[in-house]
PDB file of C-alpha atoms in Angstrom:
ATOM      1  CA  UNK A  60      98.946 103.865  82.065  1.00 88.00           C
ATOM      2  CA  UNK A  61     101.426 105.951  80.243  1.00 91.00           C
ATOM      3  CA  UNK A  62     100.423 104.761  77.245  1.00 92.00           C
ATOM      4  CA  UNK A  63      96.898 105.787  77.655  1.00 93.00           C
ATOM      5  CA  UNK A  64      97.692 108.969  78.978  1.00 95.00           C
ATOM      6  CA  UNK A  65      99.289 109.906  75.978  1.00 97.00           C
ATOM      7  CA  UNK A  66      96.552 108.587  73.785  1.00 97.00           C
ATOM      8  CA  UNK A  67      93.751 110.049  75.831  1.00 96.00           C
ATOM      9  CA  UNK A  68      95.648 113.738  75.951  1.00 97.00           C
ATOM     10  CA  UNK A  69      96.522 113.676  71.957  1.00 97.00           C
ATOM     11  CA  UNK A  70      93.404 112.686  71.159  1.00 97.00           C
ATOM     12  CA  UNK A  71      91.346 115.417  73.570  1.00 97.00           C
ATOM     13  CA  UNK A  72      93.821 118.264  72.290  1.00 96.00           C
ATOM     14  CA  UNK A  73      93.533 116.970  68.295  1.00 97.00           C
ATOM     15  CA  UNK A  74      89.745 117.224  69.025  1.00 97.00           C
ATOM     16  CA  UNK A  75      89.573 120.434  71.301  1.00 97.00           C
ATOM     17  CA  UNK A  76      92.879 121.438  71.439  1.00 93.00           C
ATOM     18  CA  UNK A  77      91.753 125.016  69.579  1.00 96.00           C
ATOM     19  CA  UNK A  78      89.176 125.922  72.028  1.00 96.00           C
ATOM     20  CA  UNK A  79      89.414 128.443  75.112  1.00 93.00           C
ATOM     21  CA  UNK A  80      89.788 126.753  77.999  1.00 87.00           C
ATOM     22  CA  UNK A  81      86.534 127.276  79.548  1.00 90.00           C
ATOM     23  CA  UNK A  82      84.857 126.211  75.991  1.00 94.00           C
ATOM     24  CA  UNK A  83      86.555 122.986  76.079  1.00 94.00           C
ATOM     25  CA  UNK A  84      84.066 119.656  76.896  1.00 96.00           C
ATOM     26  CA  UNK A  85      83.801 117.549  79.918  1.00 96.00           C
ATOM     27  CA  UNK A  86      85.536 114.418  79.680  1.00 96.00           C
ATOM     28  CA  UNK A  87      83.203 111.144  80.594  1.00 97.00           C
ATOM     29  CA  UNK A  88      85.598 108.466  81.229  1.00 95.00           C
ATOM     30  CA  UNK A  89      84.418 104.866  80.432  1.00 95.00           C
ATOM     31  CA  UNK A  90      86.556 101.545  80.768  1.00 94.00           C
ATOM     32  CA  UNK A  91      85.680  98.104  80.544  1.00 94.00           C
ATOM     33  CA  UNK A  92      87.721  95.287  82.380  1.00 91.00           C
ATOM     34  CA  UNK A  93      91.375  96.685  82.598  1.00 90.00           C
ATOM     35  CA  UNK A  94      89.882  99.920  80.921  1.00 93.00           C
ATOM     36  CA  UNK A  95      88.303 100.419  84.100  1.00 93.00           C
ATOM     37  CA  UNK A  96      91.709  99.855  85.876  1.00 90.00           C
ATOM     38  CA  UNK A  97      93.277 102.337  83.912  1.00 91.00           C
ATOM     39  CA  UNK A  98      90.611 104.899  84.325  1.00 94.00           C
ATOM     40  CA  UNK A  99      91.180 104.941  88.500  1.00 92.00           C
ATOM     41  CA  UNK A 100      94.768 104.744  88.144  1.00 90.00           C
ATOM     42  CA  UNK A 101      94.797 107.848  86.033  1.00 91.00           C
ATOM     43  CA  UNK A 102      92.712 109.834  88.604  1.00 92.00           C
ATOM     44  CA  UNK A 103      94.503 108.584  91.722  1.00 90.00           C
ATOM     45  CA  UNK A 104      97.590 110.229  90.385  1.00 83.00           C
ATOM     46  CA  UNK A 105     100.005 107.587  91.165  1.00 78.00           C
ATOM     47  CA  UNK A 106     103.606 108.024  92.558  1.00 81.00           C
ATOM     48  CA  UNK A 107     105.221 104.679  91.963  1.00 82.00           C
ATOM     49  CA  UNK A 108     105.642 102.220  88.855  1.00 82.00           C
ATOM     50  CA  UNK A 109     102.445 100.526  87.350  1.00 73.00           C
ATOM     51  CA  UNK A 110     101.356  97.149  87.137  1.00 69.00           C
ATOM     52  CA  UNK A 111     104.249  96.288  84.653  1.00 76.00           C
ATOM     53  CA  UNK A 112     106.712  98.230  86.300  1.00 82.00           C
ATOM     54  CA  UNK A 113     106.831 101.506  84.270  1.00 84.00           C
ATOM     55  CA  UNK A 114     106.579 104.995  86.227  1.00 89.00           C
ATOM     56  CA  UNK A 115     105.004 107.973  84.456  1.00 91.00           C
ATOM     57  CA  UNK A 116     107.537 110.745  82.733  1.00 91.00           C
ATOM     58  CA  UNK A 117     107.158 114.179  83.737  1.00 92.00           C
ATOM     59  CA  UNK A 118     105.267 114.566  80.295  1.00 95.00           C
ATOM     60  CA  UNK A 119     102.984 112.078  80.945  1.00 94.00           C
ATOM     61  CA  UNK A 120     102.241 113.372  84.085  1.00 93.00           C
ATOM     62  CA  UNK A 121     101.410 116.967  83.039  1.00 93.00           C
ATOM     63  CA  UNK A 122      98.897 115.238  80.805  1.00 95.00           C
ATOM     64  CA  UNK A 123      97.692 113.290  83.244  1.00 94.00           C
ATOM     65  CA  UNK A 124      96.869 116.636  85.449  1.00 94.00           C
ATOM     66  CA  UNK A 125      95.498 118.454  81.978  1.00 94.00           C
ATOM     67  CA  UNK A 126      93.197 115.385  81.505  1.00 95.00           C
ATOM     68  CA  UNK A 127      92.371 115.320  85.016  1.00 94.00           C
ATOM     69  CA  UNK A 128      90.946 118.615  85.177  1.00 93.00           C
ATOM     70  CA  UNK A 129      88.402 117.912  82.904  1.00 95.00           C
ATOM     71  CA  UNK A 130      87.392 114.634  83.650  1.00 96.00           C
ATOM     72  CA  UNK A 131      83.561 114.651  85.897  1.00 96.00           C
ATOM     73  CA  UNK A 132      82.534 110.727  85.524  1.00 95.00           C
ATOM     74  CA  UNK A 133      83.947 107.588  85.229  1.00 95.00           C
ATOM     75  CA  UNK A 134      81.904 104.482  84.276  1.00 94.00           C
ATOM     76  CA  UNK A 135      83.387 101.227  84.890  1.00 93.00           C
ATOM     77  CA  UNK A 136      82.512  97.891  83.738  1.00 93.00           C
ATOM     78  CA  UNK A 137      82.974  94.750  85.004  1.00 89.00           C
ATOM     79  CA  UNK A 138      85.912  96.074  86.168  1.00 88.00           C
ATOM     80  CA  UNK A 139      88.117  93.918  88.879  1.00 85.00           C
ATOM     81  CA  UNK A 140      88.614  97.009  91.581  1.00 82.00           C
ATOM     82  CA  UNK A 141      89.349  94.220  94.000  1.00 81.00           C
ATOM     83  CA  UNK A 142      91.275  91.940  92.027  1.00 72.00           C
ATOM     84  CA  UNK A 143      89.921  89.104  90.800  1.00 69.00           C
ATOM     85  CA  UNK A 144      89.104  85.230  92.932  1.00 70.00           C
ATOM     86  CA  UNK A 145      90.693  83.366  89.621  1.00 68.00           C
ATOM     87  CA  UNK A 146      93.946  83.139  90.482  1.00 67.00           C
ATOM     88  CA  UNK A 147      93.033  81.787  93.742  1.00 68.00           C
ATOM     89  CA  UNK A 148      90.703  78.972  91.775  1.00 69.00           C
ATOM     90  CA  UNK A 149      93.570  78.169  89.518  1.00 66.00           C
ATOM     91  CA  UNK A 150      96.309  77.802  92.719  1.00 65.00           C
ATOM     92  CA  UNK A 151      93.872  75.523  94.721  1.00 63.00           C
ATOM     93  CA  UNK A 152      93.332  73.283  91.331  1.00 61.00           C
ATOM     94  CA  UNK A 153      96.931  73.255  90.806  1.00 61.00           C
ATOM     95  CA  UNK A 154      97.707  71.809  94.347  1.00 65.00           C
ATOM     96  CA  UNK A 155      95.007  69.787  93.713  1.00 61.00           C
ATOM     97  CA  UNK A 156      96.285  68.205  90.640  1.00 63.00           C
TER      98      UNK A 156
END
């Protein structure tokens, strides 16, 4: 998520970085599969560490608020919000085996 965060906020400010505030453009967020992921977890603001164990720096999360203040949609696809049943496949063919 950090990663992104930084990404996403260098890339806004390279692009619109030099325009007033209230001249800058919407931000339309779209993720597939972990993109998706990524996308929520950036607007639910999280406290703790991510997936992989990393928590946000006070950098990132400044960015993370700049970002969020201009983003209005997000567009997921095919997205696991809910996780995803294949794990549970593989463990039942694994006891199976």
């Amino acid at each position: 998520l950090g990663e992104a965060i930084d990404e996403l906020y260098s890339s806004y400010r390279t692009a619109f970085g030099h325009l007033k505030f209230d001249r800058q453009p919407q931000i339309y967020l779209v993720g597939h599969s972990f993109g998706g992921v990524i996308a929520r977890a950036l607007m639910a603001n999280p406290a703790g560490p991510d997936l992989f164990g990393k928590s946000l720096t006070n950098l990132q999360r400044s960015r993370a608020n700049y970002l969020r203040e201009r983003v209005v949609l997000i567009h997921t696809l095919s997205t696991p919000h809910e996780g995803s049943f294949l794990p549970d496949m593989a463990g039942d063919v694994a006891d199976y085996i």
